[in-house]
Coordinates of C-alpha atoms and ligand atoms in Angstrom, one line a residue:
X1 CA 170.5 19.2 24.2
X2 CA 169.1 22.7 24.3
X3 CA 167.1 21.8 21.2
X4 CA 166.0 18.9 23.3
X5 CA 164.9 20.8 26.3
X6 CA 163.0 23.3 23.9
X7 CA 160.9 20.7 22.3
X8 CA 159.8 19.1 25.8
X9 CA 158.9 22.8 27.2
X10 CA 156.7 23.2 23.7
X11 CA 155.3 19.9 24.1
X12 CA 154.1 20.5 27.7
X13 CA 152.5 23.9 26.9
X14 CA 150.7 22.3 24.0
X15 CA 149.4 19.8 26.3
X16 CA 148.3 22.5 28.8
X17 CA 146.5 24.6 26.1
X18 CA 144.9 21.6 24.8
X19 CA 143.8 20.6 28.2
X20 CA 142.3 23.9 29.2
X21 CA 140.5 23.8 25.6
X22 CA 138.9 20.7 26.5
X23 CA 137.7 22.0 29.9
X24 CA 136.1 24.8 28.1
X25 CA 134.6 22.9 25.8
X26 CA 133.1 20.6 28.3
X27 CA 131.9 23.8 30.4
X28 CA 130.2 25.4 27.3
X29 CA 128.6 22.3 26.5
X30 CA 127.3 21.5 30.0
X31 CA 124.1 23.5 29.6
X32 CA 122.9 21.7 26.6
X33 CA 124.2 18.2 27.5
X34 CA 121.5 15.8 26.5
X35 CA 122.0 13.6 29.7
X36 CA 121.1 16.7 31.9
X37 CA 117.7 18.4 32.2
X38 CA 118.4 21.8 30.6
X39 CA 118.5 24.7 32.6
X40 CA 115.4 27.2 32.6
X41 CA 116.6 30.2 30.4
X42 CA 116.9 32.9 32.5
X43 CA 114.7 35.9 32.0
X44 CA 116.1 37.1 28.7
X45 CA 116.5 40.8 28.0
X46 CA 114.6 42.2 25.1
X47 CA 117.1 44.1 22.8
X48 CA 115.7 47.3 21.4
X49 CA 117.8 49.4 18.8
X50 CA 116.3 52.8 19.1
X51 CA 117.1 55.6 16.2
X52 CA 116.3 59.2 17.5
X53 CA 116.4 61.8 14.7
X54 CA 118.4 64.5 16.8
X55 CA 118.1 66.8 19.7
X56 CA 116.8 70.0 17.9
X57 CA 113.9 70.9 20.5
X58 CA 112.9 70.5 24.1
X59 CA 110.3 68.4 22.8
X60 CA 113.0 66.2 21.2
X61 CA 114.8 65.9 24.8
X62 CA 111.7 65.0 26.5
X63 CA 110.8 62.2 23.9
X64 CA 114.4 60.9 24.3
X65 CA 114.2 60.8 27.9
X66 CA 110.6 59.0 28.0
X67 CA 112.3 56.2 25.7
X68 CA 115.5 55.8 27.7
X69 CA 113.4 56.1 30.9
X70 CA 111.2 53.2 29.7
X71 CA 113.7 50.7 28.1
X72 CA 115.8 50.2 31.3
X73 CA 117.5 46.7 32.2
X74 CA 115.2 46.8 35.4
X75 CA 112.5 46.5 33.0
X76 CA 113.8 43.8 31.0
X77 CA 115.5 45.6 28.0
X78 CA 118.8 46.2 26.8
X79 CA 118.5 49.5 24.8
X80 CA 120.9 50.6 22.1
X81 CA 120.2 54.5 21.7
X82 CA 121.7 56.5 18.7
X83 CA 121.4 60.0 17.9
X84 CA 121.1 60.5 14.2
X85 CA 122.2 64.3 14.8
X86 CA 119.3 65.6 12.4
X87 CA 120.8 63.5 9.2
X88 CA 118.7 60.6 8.0
X89 CA 121.8 59.1 6.5
X90 CA 123.4 58.7 10.1
X91 CA 119.8 57.0 11.0
X92 CA 120.1 54.7 8.0
X93 CA 123.5 53.6 9.3
X94 CA 122.2 53.4 12.8
X95 CA 119.4 51.0 11.6
X96 CA 122.0 48.9 9.6
X97 CA 124.0 48.5 12.7
X98 CA 121.0 47.1 14.9
X99 CA 120.4 44.7 11.9
X100 CA 124.0 43.5 12.5
X101 CA 123.4 43.3 16.2
X102 CA 120.6 41.2 15.5
X103 CA 118.3 43.4 17.9
X104 CA 114.7 42.0 18.7
X105 CA 112.9 45.3 17.9
X106 CA 114.0 48.6 15.9
X107 CA 112.3 51.7 17.1
X108 CA 112.8 54.6 14.3
X109 CA 111.9 58.1 15.1
X110 CA 112.5 59.2 11.4
X111 CA 113.7 62.7 10.7
X112 CA 111.7 63.2 7.3
X113 CA 109.0 60.8 5.6
X114 CA 110.8 59.9 2.5
X115 CA 113.8 57.8 1.8
X116 CA 113.3 54.7 4.2
X117 CA 112.2 51.8 1.8
X118 CA 115.4 50.2 1.1
X119 CA 116.6 49.9 4.9
X120 CA 113.2 48.9 6.4
X121 CA 113.4 46.4 3.6
X122 CA 116.5 45.0 4.9
X123 CA 115.2 44.9 8.6
X124 CA 112.4 42.9 7.2
X125 CA 114.7 40.3 5.5
X126 CA 116.6 40.1 8.7
X127 CA 113.3 39.5 10.6
X128 CA 113.4 42.4 12.7
X129 CA 110.1 44.3 13.6
X130 CA 110.2 48.0 13.1
X131 CA 108.1 50.4 15.2
X132 CA 107.9 54.1 13.8
X133 CA 107.5 56.6 16.6
X134 CA 106.6 60.4 16.4
X135 CA 106.7 61.1 12.7
X136 CA 105.6 58.6 10.2
X137 CA 107.5 57.2 7.0
X138 CA 106.2 57.1 3.8
X139 CA 107.0 53.7 2.8
X140 CA 105.5 52.2 -0.7
X141 CA 104.8 49.2 1.1
X142 CA 103.4 49.6 4.4
X143 CA 104.4 46.1 5.6
X144 CA 107.9 47.4 5.8
X145 CA 107.1 48.3 9.6
X146 CA 104.8 47.0 12.0
X147 CA 103.1 49.8 13.4
X148 CA 103.2 53.6 14.2
X149 CA 102.5 55.7 17.4
X150 CA 102.4 59.6 17.5
X151 CA 100.6 62.8 17.1
X152 CA 97.8 63.7 14.4
X153 CA 99.9 66.8 13.5
X154 CA 97.2 67.9 10.7
X155 CA 95.0 67.7 13.7
X156 CA 97.1 70.0 15.7
X157 CA 97.3 72.7 13.0
X158 CA 93.7 72.7 12.5
X159 CA 93.3 73.3 16.3
X160 CA 95.6 76.3 16.1
X161 CA 93.8 77.7 12.9
X162 CA 90.3 77.1 14.7
X163 CA 91.3 79.1 17.7
X164 CA 92.7 81.9 15.5
X165 CA 89.4 82.0 13.6
X166 CA 87.3 82.1 16.9
X167 CA 89.6 84.8 18.4
X168 CA 89.8 87.0 15.4
X169 CA 85.8 86.5 15.0
X170 CA 85.3 87.6 18.4
X171 CA 87.4 91.0 17.9
X172 CA 85.4 91.4 14.5
X173 CA 88.4 91.6 12.4
X174 CA 87.9 91.0 8.6
X175 CA 89.7 87.9 7.1
X176 CA 91.6 90.1 4.9
X177 CA 93.1 91.9 7.7
X178 CA 94.8 88.9 9.2
X179 CA 98.5 88.7 7.8
X180 CA 100.2 85.7 8.7
X181 CA 103.6 84.2 8.6
X182 CA 104.4 80.6 9.2
X183 CA 107.8 79.7 10.6
X184 CA 107.6 76.1 9.6
X185 CA 109.5 73.1 11.2
X186 CA 112.2 70.8 9.4
X187 CA 110.7 70.7 5.8
X188 CA 109.6 67.0 4.8
X189 CA 108.9 66.0 8.2
X190 CA 105.0 64.8 9.3
X191 CA 105.2 67.5 12.1
X192 CA 105.6 70.3 9.4
X193 CA 103.6 68.7 6.5
X194 CA 100.5 68.4 8.8
X195 CA 100.9 71.8 10.9
X196 CA 101.7 73.5 7.5
X197 CA 98.8 72.0 5.8
X198 CA 96.4 72.7 8.8
X199 CA 97.1 76.3 8.3
X200 CA 97.3 76.6 4.6
X201 CA 93.9 75.3 4.2
X202 CA 92.4 77.3 6.9
X203 CA 93.8 80.5 5.4
X204 CA 92.5 79.4 1.9
X205 CA 88.9 78.7 3.3
X206 CA 88.9 81.7 5.7
X207 CA 90.4 84.2 3.2
X208 CA 93.4 84.9 5.3
X209 CA 96.5 86.5 4.0
X210 CA 99.4 83.8 4.6
X211 CA 102.1 85.9 3.4
X212 CA 105.3 83.7 3.7
X213 CA 106.2 80.0 5.0
X214 CA 109.7 79.9 5.9
X215 CA 111.5 76.6 7.8
X216 CA 112.8 77.5 11.2
X217 CA 113.9 73.9 11.5
X218 CA 112.2 73.6 15.0
X219 CA 115.1 75.6 16.5
X220 CA 115.3 78.5 18.6
X221 CA 118.1 80.1 16.6
X222 CA 116.4 79.6 13.1
X223 CA 113.3 80.7 14.6
X224 CA 115.0 84.0 15.7
X225 CA 116.9 84.4 12.5
X226 CA 113.9 83.7 10.2
X227 CA 111.6 85.7 12.2
X228 CA 114.4 88.7 11.9
X229 CA 114.4 88.4 8.2
X230 CA 110.5 88.4 8.0
X231 CA 110.1 91.7 9.7
X232 CA 112.3 93.1 7.2
X233 CA 110.3 92.0 4.5
X234 CA 106.9 93.0 5.7
X235 CA 105.7 95.5 7.8
X236 CA 102.0 94.2 8.5
X237 CA 102.7 90.9 10.0
X238 CA 100.1 90.6 12.7
X239 CA 100.0 86.7 13.4
X240 CA 103.4 84.2 13.8
X241 CA 102.3 80.7 13.4
X242 CA 105.5 78.7 14.7
X243 CA 105.3 75.0 14.0
X244 CA 107.1 74.7 17.8
X245 CA 107.8 76.3 20.8
X246 CA 111.5 76.6 20.2
X247 CA 110.7 78.7 17.3
X248 CA 108.4 80.7 19.1
X249 CA 110.8 81.7 22.0
X250 CA 113.2 82.7 19.0
X251 CA 110.6 84.7 17.0
X252 CA 109.4 86.5 20.3
X253 CA 113.2 87.5 21.0
X254 CA 113.3 89.0 17.1
X255 CA 110.1 90.7 17.6
X256 CA 111.0 92.5 20.6
X257 CA 114.6 93.4 19.5
X258 CA 112.8 95.1 16.5
X259 CA 111.1 97.1 19.0
X260 CA 107.6 95.7 18.5
X261 CA 105.2 94.3 21.2
X262 CA 103.8 90.5 21.2
X263 CA 100.5 89.5 22.4
X264 CA 97.0 89.0 21.3
X265 CA 95.7 92.7 21.0
X266 CA 96.0 92.7 17.2
X267 CA 94.2 95.8 16.6
X268 CA 96.2 97.9 18.9
X269 CA 99.5 96.7 16.8
X270 CA 100.7 93.7 18.8
X271 CA 102.0 90.6 16.9
X272 CA 100.3 87.4 17.9
X273 CA 102.6 84.3 18.3
X274 CA 100.7 80.9 18.2
X275 CA 102.7 77.5 18.6
X276 CA 102.9 73.9 19.1
X277 CA 104.4 71.4 21.8
X278 CA 103.6 72.9 25.5
X279 CA 106.7 71.0 26.7
X280 CA 109.3 74.0 27.1
X281 CA 108.7 75.8 30.5
X282 CA 109.6 79.2 29.1
X283 CA 107.0 78.6 26.4
X284 CA 104.2 77.6 28.8
X285 CA 105.2 80.8 31.0
X286 CA 104.9 82.8 27.8
X287 CA 101.6 81.5 27.4
X288 CA 100.4 81.9 30.9
X289 CA 101.7 85.7 30.2
X290 CA 99.9 86.0 27.0
X291 CA 103.2 86.3 25.0
X292 CA 102.2 83.1 23.2
X293 CA 98.4 83.2 22.4
X294 CA 97.7 79.6 22.1
X295 CA 99.6 76.3 22.0
X296 CA 98.5 73.1 20.5
X297 CA 100.0 70.4 22.7
X298 CA 102.2 67.7 21.0
X299 CA 102.9 65.1 23.6
X300 CA 106.5 63.6 23.5
X301 CA 106.0 60.8 26.4
X302 CA 106.0 57.8 23.9
X303 CA 108.4 55.6 25.7
X304 CA 105.3 53.8 27.5
X305 CA 103.3 53.7 24.5
X306 CA 106.1 51.9 22.3
X307 CA 106.8 49.6 25.3
X308 CA 103.0 48.3 25.2
X309 CA 103.3 47.9 21.1
X310 CA 106.3 45.7 21.8
X311 CA 104.5 43.7 24.4
X312 CA 101.7 43.2 22.2
X313 CA 103.9 41.9 19.5
X314 CA 105.9 39.7 22.2
X315 CA 102.6 38.0 23.0
X316 CA 101.7 37.5 19.4
X317 CA 98.9 40.0 19.2
X318 CA 99.0 42.6 16.2
X319 CA 98.7 45.9 17.5
X320 CA 96.8 48.5 15.5
X321 CA 99.0 50.1 12.5
X322 CA 98.4 53.7 13.4
X323 CA 97.9 54.7 17.2
X324 CA 97.0 58.3 17.6
X325 CA 97.8 60.0 20.8
X326 CA 94.9 62.5 22.3
X327 CA 96.1 66.1 22.8
X328 CA 94.8 69.1 24.5
X329 CA 95.2 72.8 23.5
X330 CA 96.3 75.6 25.9
X331 CA 95.5 79.7 25.8
X332 CA 95.3 82.1 28.6
X333 CA 93.3 84.2 26.3
X334 CA 89.8 84.5 28.0
X335 CA 87.8 85.0 24.5
X336 CA 87.8 81.7 23.5
X337 CA 86.6 78.7 25.6
X338 CA 86.3 76.1 23.1
X339 CA 87.0 75.2 19.5
X340 CA 85.4 72.5 17.3
X341 CA 87.4 70.6 14.7
X342 CA 85.9 67.9 12.3
X343 CA 82.7 67.8 14.7
X344 CA 84.7 67.1 18.0
X345 CA 84.8 70.1 20.4
X346 CA 88.0 70.5 22.6
X347 CA 88.0 72.8 25.6
X348 CA 90.5 75.4 25.9
X349 CA 92.9 74.4 28.9
X350 CA 95.1 76.9 31.0
X351 CA 98.9 76.5 30.2
Ligands
LIG401 O1 108.0 65.9 15.5 C1 107.6 66.1 16.6 C2 108.1 67.7 16.7 O2 109.8 67.5 16.3 C3 107.8 68.8 17.9 O3 106.7 69.3 17.8 C4 109.1 69.5 17.4 O4 109.6 70.4 18.6 C5 110.2 68.1 17.5 O5 111.5 69.0 16.9

């Protein structure tokens, strides 16, 4: 008898589950039933997977904020943001995850230029357009990504070098008396490659003494550490070329901790610091005070620029492959009013 009751209960339960299953199936088919007019597709969110390389500098934080502030739900996007923590392997993992999630676009802010071919090939095979932002990728096949937007880092380096030349000439300094150290950015990144090249070429052309190039990884801590070591190695440094403002802030700390003075009065023994970005408020204040003599702007506000590229792709228009951002140069040192690089004149702006 008990066995009979158990069997009856089981049968009833099975019927309920089956009936519920049918109801769900009917409901889920409702939208696509051929007997009904299909519903207008609701405004679809565009899914963007953004692989940021890390959070090494104020520039990077401003760049991340620009992206997060642009790709909001209100603006019609679903953003998946991944911080690579300064490791290319993490960025590659993030891109693979975006591919699995079938995002509409992948936006990549790459740590270094090399090593992206395989994963970009996987994105292409999955039919997902990749937009590269800020630094570039060195891919054998340029069709592995749709387009790029960012700064002309070599031009930035050339601008600072032109400023150094104009300033030192205005003071009547002989080129061989200009002793420079370069605290480089993260080795292999476009920002480092371009800025280092700008200085190295200018040093060769002008006969400056470029004594050392050491990476400070774009961070304040490494800038301080590297500058401390350089001051122990050389006693005649008169210009420190820092490849970003965070390094410059660290280098200034180290110079002052060594009992030396920072400023543009090289002839009186001050050590001149020049830099890049113009984002960090402390660095801009240092530039107003003359502790940083010159800053080439590197603009981090790429969110709206990437959005414009996506909108263009969405409407079937192929954007330009390479999209360079116009940038300024800042200094409060009165001697130099403008510089000319590759035939273009740039007025010096107040920081
Ligand atoms: O790639 C842009 C550079 O990266 C910025 O100059 C630097 O501050 C950042 O970390």
